[in-house]
CSV table of C-alpha atoms in Angstrom, one decimal:
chain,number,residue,atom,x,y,z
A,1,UNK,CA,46.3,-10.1,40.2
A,2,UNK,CA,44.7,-12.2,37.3
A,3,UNK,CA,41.1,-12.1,37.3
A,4,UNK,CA,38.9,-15.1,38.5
A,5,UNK,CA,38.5,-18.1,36.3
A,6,UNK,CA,35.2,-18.3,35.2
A,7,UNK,CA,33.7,-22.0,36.1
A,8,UNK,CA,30.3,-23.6,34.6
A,9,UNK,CA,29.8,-27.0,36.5
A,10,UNK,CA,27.5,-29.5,34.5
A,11,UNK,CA,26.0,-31.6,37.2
A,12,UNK,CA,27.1,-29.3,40.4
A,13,UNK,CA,24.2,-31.0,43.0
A,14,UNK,CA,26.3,-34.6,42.3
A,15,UNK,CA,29.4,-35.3,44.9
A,16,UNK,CA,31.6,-34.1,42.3
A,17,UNK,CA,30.0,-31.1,41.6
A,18,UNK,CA,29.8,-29.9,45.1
A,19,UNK,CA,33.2,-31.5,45.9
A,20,UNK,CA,34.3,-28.6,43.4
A,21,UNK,CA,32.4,-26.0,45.1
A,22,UNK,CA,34.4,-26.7,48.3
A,23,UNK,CA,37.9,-26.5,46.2
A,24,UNK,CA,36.7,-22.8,45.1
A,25,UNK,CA,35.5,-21.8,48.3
A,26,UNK,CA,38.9,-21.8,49.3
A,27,UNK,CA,40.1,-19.5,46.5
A,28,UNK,CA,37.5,-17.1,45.7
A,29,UNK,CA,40.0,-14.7,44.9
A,30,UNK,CA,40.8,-17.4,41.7
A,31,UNK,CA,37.7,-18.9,40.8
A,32,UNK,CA,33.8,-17.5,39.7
A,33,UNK,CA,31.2,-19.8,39.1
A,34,UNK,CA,29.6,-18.6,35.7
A,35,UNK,CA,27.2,-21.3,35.2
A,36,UNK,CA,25.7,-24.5,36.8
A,37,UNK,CA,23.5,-27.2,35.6
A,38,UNK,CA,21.7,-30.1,37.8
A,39,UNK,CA,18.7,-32.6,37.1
A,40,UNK,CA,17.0,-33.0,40.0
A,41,UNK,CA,17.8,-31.5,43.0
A,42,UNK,CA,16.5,-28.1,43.0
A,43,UNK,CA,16.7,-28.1,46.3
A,44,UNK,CA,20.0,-28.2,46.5
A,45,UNK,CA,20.6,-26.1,43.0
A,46,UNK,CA,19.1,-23.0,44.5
A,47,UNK,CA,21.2,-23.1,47.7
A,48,UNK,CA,23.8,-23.1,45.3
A,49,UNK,CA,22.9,-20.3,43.9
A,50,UNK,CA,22.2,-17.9,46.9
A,51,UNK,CA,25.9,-18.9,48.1
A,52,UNK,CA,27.3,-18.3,44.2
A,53,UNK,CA,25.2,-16.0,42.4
A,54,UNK,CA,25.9,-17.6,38.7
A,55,UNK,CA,24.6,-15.8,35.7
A,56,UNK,CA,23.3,-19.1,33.9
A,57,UNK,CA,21.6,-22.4,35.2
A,58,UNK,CA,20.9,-24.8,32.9
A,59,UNK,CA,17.7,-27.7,33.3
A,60,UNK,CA,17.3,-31.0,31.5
A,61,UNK,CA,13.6,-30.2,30.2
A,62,UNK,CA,11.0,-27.2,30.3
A,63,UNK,CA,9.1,-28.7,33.5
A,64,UNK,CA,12.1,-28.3,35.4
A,65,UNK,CA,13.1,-25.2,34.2
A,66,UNK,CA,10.1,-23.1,34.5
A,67,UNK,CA,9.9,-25.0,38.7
A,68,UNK,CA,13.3,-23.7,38.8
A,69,UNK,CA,12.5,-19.6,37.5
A,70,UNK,CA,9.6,-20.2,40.0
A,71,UNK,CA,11.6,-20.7,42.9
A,72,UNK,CA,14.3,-18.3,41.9
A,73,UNK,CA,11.3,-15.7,41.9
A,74,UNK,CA,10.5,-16.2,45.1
A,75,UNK,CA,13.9,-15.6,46.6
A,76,UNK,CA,14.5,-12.5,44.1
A,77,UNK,CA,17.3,-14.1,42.1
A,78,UNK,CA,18.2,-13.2,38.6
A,79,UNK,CA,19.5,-16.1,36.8
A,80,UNK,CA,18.7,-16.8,33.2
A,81,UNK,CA,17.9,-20.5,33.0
A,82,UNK,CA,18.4,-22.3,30.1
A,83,UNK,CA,16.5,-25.9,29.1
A,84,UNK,CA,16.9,-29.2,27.5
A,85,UNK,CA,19.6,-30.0,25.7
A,86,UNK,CA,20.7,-26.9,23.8
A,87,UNK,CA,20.6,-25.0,27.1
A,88,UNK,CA,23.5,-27.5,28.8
A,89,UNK,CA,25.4,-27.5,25.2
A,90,UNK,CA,25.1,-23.2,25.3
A,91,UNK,CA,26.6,-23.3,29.2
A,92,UNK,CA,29.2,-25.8,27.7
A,93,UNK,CA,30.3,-23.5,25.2
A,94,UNK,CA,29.5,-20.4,26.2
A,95,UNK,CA,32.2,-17.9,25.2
A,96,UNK,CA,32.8,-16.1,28.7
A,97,UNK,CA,33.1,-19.5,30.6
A,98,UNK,CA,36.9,-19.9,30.7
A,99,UNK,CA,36.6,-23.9,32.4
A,100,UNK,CA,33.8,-26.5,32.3
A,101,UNK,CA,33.5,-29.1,35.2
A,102,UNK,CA,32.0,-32.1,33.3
A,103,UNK,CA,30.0,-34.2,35.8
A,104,UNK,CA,27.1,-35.2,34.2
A,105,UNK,CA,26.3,-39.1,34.9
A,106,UNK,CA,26.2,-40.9,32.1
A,107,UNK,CA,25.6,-40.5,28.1
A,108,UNK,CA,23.3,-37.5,28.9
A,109,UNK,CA,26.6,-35.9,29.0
A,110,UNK,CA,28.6,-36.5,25.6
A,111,UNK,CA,26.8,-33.3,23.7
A,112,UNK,CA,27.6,-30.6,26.1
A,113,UNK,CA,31.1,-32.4,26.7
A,114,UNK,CA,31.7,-33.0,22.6
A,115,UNK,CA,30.6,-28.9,22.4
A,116,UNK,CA,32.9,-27.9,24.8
A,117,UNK,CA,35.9,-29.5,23.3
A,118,UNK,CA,35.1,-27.9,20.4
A,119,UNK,CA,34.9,-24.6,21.6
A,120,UNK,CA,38.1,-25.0,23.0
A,121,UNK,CA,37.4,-24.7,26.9
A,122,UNK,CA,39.9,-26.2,29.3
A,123,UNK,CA,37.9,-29.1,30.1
A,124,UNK,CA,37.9,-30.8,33.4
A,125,UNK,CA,36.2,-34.2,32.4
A,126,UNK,CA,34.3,-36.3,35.0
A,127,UNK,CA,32.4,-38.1,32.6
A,128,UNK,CA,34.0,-40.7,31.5
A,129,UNK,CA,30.8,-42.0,29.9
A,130,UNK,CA,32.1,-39.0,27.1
A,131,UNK,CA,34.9,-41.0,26.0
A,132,UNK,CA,33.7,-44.3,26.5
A,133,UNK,CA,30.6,-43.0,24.4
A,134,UNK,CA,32.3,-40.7,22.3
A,135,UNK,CA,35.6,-42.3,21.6
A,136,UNK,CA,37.2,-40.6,18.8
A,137,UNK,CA,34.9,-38.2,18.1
A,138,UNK,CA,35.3,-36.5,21.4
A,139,UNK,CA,39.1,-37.2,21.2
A,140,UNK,CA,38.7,-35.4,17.6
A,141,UNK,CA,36.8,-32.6,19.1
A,142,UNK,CA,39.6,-32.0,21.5
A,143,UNK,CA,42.1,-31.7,19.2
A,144,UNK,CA,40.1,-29.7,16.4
A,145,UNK,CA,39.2,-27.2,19.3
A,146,UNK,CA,42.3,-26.9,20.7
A,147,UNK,CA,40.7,-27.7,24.5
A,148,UNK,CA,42.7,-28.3,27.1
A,149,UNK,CA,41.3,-31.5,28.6
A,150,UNK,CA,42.2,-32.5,32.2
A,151,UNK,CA,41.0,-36.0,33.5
A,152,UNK,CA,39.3,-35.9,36.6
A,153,UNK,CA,38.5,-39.8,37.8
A,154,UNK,CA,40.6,-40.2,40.6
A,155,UNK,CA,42.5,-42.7,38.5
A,156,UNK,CA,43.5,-40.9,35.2
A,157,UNK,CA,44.7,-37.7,36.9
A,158,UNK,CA,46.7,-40.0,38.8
A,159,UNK,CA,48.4,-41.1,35.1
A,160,UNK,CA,48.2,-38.1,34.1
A,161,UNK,CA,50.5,-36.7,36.4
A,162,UNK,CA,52.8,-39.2,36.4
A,163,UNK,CA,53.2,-38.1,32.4
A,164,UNK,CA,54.9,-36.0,31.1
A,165,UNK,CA,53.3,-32.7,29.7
A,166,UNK,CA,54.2,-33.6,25.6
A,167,UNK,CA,52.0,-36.6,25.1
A,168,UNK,CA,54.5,-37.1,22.0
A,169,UNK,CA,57.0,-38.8,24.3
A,170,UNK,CA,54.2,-41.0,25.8
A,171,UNK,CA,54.4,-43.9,23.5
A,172,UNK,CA,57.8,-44.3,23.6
A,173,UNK,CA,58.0,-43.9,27.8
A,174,UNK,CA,54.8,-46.1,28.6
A,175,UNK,CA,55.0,-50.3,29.1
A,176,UNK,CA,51.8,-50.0,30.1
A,177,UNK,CA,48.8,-48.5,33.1
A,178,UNK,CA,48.1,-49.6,35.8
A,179,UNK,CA,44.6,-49.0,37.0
A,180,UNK,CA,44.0,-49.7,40.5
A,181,UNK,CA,40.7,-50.7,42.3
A,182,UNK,CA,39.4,-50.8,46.0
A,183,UNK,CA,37.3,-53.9,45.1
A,184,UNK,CA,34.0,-51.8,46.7
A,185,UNK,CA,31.9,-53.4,49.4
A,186,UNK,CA,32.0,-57.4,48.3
A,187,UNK,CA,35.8,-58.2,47.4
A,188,UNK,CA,35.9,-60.6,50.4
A,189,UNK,CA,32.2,-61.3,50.3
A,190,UNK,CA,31.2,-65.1,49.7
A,191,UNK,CA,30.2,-65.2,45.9
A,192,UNK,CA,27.7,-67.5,46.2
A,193,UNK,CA,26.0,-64.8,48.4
A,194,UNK,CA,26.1,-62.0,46.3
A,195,UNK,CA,22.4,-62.1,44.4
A,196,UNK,CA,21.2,-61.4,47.5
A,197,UNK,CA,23.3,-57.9,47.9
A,198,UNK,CA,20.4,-54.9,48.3
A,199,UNK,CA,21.0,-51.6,46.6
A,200,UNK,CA,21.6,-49.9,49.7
A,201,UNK,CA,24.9,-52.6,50.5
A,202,UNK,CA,26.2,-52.1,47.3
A,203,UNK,CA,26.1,-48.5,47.8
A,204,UNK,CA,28.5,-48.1,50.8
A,205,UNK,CA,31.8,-48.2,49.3
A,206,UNK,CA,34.4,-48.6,52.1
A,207,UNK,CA,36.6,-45.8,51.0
A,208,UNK,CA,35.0,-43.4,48.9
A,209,UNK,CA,32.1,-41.0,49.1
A,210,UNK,CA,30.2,-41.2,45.6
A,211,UNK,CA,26.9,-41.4,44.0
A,212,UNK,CA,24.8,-44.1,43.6
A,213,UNK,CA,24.7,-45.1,40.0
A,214,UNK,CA,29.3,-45.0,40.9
A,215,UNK,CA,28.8,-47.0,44.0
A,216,UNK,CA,26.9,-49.4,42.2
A,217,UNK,CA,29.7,-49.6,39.5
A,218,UNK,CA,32.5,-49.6,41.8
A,219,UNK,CA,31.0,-52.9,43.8
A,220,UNK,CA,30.3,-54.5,40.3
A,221,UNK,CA,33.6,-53.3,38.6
A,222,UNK,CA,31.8,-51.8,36.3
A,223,UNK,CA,33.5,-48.7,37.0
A,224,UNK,CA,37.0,-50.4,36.3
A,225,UNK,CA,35.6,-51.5,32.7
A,226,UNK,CA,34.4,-48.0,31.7
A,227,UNK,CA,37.8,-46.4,33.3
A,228,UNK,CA,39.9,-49.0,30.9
A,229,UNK,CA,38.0,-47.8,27.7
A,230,UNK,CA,38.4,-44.0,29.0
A,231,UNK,CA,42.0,-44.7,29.4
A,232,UNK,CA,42.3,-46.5,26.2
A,233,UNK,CA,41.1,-43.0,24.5
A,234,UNK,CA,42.8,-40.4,27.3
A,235,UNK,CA,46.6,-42.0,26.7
A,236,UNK,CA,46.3,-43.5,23.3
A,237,UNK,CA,47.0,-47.2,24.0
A,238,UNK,CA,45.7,-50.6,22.9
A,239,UNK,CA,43.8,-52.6,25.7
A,240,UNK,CA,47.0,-55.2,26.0
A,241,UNK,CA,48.2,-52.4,27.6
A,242,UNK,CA,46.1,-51.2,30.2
A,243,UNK,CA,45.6,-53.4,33.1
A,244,UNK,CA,43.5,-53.2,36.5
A,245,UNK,CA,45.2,-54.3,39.9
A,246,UNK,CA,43.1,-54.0,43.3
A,247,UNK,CA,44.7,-51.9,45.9
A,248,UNK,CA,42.3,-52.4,48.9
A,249,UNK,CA,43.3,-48.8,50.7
A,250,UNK,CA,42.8,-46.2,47.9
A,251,UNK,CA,46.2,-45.1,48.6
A,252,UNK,CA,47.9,-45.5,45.0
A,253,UNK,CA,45.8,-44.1,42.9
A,254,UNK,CA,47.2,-45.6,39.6
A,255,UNK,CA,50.6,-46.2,38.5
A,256,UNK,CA,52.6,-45.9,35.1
A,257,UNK,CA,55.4,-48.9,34.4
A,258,UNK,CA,57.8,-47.3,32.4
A,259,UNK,CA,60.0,-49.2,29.3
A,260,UNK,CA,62.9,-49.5,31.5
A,261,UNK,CA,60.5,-51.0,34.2
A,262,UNK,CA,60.3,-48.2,36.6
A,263,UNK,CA,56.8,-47.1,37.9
A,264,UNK,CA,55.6,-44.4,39.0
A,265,UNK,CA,52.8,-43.7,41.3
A,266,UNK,CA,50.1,-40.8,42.1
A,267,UNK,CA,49.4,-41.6,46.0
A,268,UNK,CA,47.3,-39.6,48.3
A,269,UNK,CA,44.1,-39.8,50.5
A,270,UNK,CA,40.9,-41.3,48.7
A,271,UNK,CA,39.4,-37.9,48.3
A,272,UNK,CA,37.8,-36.1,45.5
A,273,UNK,CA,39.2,-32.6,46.0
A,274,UNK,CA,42.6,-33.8,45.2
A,275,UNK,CA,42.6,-34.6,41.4
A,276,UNK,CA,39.5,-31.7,41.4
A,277,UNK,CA,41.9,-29.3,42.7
A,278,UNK,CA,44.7,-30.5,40.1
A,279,UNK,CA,42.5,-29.7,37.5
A,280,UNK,CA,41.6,-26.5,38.6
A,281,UNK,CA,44.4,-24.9,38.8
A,282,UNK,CA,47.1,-26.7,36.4
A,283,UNK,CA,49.5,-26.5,35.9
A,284,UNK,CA,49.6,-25.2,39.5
A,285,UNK,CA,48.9,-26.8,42.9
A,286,UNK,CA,46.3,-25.6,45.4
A,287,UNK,CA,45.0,-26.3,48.5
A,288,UNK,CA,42.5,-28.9,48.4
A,289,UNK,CA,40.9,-29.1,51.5
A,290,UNK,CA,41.9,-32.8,51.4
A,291,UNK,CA,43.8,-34.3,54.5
A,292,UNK,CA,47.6,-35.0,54.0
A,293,UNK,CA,48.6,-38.8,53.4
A,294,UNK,CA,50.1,-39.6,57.2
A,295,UNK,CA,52.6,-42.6,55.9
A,296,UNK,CA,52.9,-43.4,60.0
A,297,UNK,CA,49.4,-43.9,60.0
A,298,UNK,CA,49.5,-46.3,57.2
A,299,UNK,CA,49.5,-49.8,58.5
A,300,UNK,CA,50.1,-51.5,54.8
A,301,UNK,CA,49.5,-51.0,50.9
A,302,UNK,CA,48.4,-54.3,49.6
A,303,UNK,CA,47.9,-54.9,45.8
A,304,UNK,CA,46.0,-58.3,44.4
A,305,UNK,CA,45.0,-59.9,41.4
A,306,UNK,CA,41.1,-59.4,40.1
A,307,UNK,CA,39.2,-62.2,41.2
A,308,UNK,CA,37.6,-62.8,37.3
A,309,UNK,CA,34.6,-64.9,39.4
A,310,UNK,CA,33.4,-62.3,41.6
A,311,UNK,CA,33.8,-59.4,39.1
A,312,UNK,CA,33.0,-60.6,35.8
A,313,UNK,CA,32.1,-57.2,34.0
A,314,UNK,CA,35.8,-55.9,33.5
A,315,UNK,CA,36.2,-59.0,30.7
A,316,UNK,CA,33.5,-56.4,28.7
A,317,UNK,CA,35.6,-53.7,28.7
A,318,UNK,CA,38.1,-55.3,26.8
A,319,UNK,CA,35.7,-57.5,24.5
A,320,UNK,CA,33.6,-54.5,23.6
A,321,UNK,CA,37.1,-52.5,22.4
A,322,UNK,CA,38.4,-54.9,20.3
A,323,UNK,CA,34.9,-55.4,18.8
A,324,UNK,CA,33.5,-52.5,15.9
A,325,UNK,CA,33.4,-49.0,17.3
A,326,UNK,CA,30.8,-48.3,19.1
A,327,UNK,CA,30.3,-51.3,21.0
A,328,UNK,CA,31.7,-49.6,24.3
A,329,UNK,CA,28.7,-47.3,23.9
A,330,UNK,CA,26.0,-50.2,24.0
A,331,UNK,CA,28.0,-51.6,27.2
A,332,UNK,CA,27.6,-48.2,28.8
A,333,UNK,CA,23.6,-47.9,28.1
A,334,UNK,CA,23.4,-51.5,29.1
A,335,UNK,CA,25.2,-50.7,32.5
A,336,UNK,CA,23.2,-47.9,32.7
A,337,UNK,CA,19.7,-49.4,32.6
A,338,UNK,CA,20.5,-52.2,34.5
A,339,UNK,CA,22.0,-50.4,37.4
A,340,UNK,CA,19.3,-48.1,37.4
A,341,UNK,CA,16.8,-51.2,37.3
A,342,UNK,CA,18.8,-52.6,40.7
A,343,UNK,CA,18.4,-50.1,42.2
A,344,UNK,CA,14.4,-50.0,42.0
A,345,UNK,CA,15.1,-53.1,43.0
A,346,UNK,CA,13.3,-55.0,39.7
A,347,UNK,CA,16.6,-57.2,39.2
A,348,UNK,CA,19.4,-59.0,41.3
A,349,UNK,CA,22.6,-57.7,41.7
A,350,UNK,CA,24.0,-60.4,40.0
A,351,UNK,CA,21.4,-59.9,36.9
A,352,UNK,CA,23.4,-56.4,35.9
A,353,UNK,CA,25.8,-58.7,34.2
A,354,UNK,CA,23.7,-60.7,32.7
A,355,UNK,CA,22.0,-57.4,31.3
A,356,UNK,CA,25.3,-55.9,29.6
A,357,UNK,CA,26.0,-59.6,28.3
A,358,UNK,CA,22.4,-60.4,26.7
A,359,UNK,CA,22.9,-56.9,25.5
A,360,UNK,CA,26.2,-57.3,23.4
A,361,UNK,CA,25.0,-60.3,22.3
A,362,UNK,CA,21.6,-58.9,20.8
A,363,UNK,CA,22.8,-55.2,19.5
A,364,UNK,CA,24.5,-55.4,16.2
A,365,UNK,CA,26.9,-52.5,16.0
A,366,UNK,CA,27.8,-51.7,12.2
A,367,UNK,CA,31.2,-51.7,11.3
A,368,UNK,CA,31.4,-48.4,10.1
A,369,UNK,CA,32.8,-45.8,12.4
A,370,UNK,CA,30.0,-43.4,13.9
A,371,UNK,CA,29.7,-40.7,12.2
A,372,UNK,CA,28.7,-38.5,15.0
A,373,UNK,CA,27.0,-37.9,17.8
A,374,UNK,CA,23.5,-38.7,16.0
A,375,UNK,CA,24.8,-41.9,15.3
A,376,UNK,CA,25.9,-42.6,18.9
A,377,UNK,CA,23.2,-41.6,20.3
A,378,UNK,CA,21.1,-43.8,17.9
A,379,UNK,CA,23.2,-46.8,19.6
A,380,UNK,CA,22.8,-45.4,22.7
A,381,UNK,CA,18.7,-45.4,22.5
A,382,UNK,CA,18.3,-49.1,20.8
A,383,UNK,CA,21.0,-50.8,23.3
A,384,UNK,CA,18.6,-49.1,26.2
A,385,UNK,CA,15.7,-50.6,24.7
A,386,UNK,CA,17.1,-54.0,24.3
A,387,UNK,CA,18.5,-53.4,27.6
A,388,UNK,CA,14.7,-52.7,29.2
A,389,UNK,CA,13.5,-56.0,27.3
A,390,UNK,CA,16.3,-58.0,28.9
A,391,UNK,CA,15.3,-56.3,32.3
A,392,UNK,CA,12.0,-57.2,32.0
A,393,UNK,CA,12.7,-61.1,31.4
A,394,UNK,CA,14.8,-60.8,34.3
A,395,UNK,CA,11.9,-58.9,36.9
């Protein structure tokens, strides 16, 4: 018998990190949970580390960390805990973790993602903010590393395995993607109602079980804009070629249209574990703990066009990759401030647009390609400040 796979999860309180805890429940014999890292919930963190026992936990900040070796104390734990920064890019990296679940929200995650890459992990990516932050310099650290890197969203592990395994070939078999999109909570709602929309109605999305910061995105389409810009890096294709269709039941998951206009299609029920479990054990196939797709129980798959009125934020996906490099990394630290601000309830639903729009508009992105993460991040800091002024007009 092979021995277990060791796992660090980055972000393991979230829905996808304990969505991956319930895959390797299932196979203790496979899996070993080396490391885990979470923000806030400490709560939750040190029930996950009675049940796991994990050598490492890594904190975002000092505060945290010595709460957390307080707590851990009183149960008679040993875990080293590791802080800041450096301690999620060491659990990243760290030469005994075999796998890294990425699933860190937002750009809090492109270091530890970028350093795992590079230290050649089999990544598991959940974070698409790495790619649509990072871009080539987190496709570059996945090749110099040699990491084996296995898309998680729902929606690219779908492409993904409708692909064949030598990317070489992709070019030349690929028309174009497919993306598809539930549409969230409001894609029949009355658009003329949709300023009023509290943070609580945009967060029950009819089909999935996510976060808040996602649920937000999904009922904008925000998520759809930042999935086209991860796709544009994960397959290596220009924006003309990547297009978002809504699919209403979450059944197709994204499709591939072949040059000799076949498609093909990842289906299955909308849950989590599925593509989690994919990436877990690839090349292989394990159980998920998902339920089976019942086709008898499936009254129809309906596909429409993206109403452009109701969900205006996809445009920026495309605008902000055909502008100077880096541009996709403003939009995301836009997005990010202004969903954060909707949901302390300081702006509109409606004024999150208007946020990542005022914010392109106002951040001037050189035309030099970043030179590295310093420089992203730099982009990433002055496009949240802007983004905060633009809030503040709007409060």
């Amino acid at each position: 018998m092979k021995p277990p796979q060791r796992i660090a999860i980055l972000g393991s309180t979230g829905s996808i990190g304990t969505s991956t805890l319930d895959v390797m429940a299932r196979h203790a014999q496979r899996f070993e949970v080396l490391g885990l890292s979470a923000n806030q919930r400490l709560d939750e963190l040190l029930r996950q580390c009675r049940r796991w026992q994990p050598r490492l936990v890594a904190l975002p900040d000092a505060e945290r960390a010595r709460e957390f070796r307080q707590m851990l104390a009183r149960e008679g734990l040993r875990v080293e805990v590791l802080e800041g920064e450096a301690g999620l890019v060491g659990l990243a990296a760290h030469p005994e973790v075999d796998a890294v679940m990425a699933a860190i929200v937002g750009a809090a995650g492109l270091a530890p993602c970028i350093a795992s890459a590079r230290a050649g992990k089999r990544l598991l990516l959940a974070n698409k903010e790495a790619l649509v932050v990072g871009g080539a310099l987190f496709m570059q650290a996945v090749h110099d590393g040699g990491a084996t890197l296995l898309p998680i969203d729902s929606e690219h592990s779908a492409i993904f395995q409708c692909l064949p395994e030598d990317r070489s070939t992709w070019d030349a078999r690929i028309d174009h993607i497919v993306l598809t999109a539930s549409g969230g909570p409001f894609r029949t709602r009355d658009v003329a109602t949709l300023a009023a929309v509290t943070p609580d109605e945009a967060c029950a999305h009819p089909n999935w079980v996510m976060g808040r910061k996602i649920s937000v995105d999904s009922a904008t389409m925000m998520n759809k804009a930042l999935e086209v810009i991860e796709a544009r890096w994960l397959f290596d294709l220009p924006p003309q070629r990547l297009r978002v269709l809504l699919h209403p039941q979450s059944i197709v998951h994204s499709m591939v249209v072949c040059r000799d206009a076949s498609v093909l299609a990842q289906m299955g029920t909308p849950d989590m574990r599925v593509p989690i479990a994919y990436g877990l054990a690839y090349p292989e196939r394990i159980v998920s703990g998902a339920p089976a797709l019942d086709f008898a129980t499936c009254a129809a798959l309906t596909f429409e066009a993206l109403d452009e009125e109701r969900f205006p934020g996809l445009r920026l996906a495309y605008d902000a990759l055909r502008a100077p490099e880096g541009t996709t990394a403003v939009l995301n630290a836009a997005n990010e401030v202004a969903v954060d601000a909707f949901l302390q309830r300081r702006i509109a639903f409606t004024d999150i647009h208007a946020v990542n729009c005022r914010t392109l508009e106002s951040v001037v992105v050189p035309s030099s390609t970043p030179g590295g993460i310093a420089d992203l991040l730099e982009l990433d800091r002055r496009a949240r400040e802007v983004a905060a002024g633009h809030v503040q007009e709007l409060a």
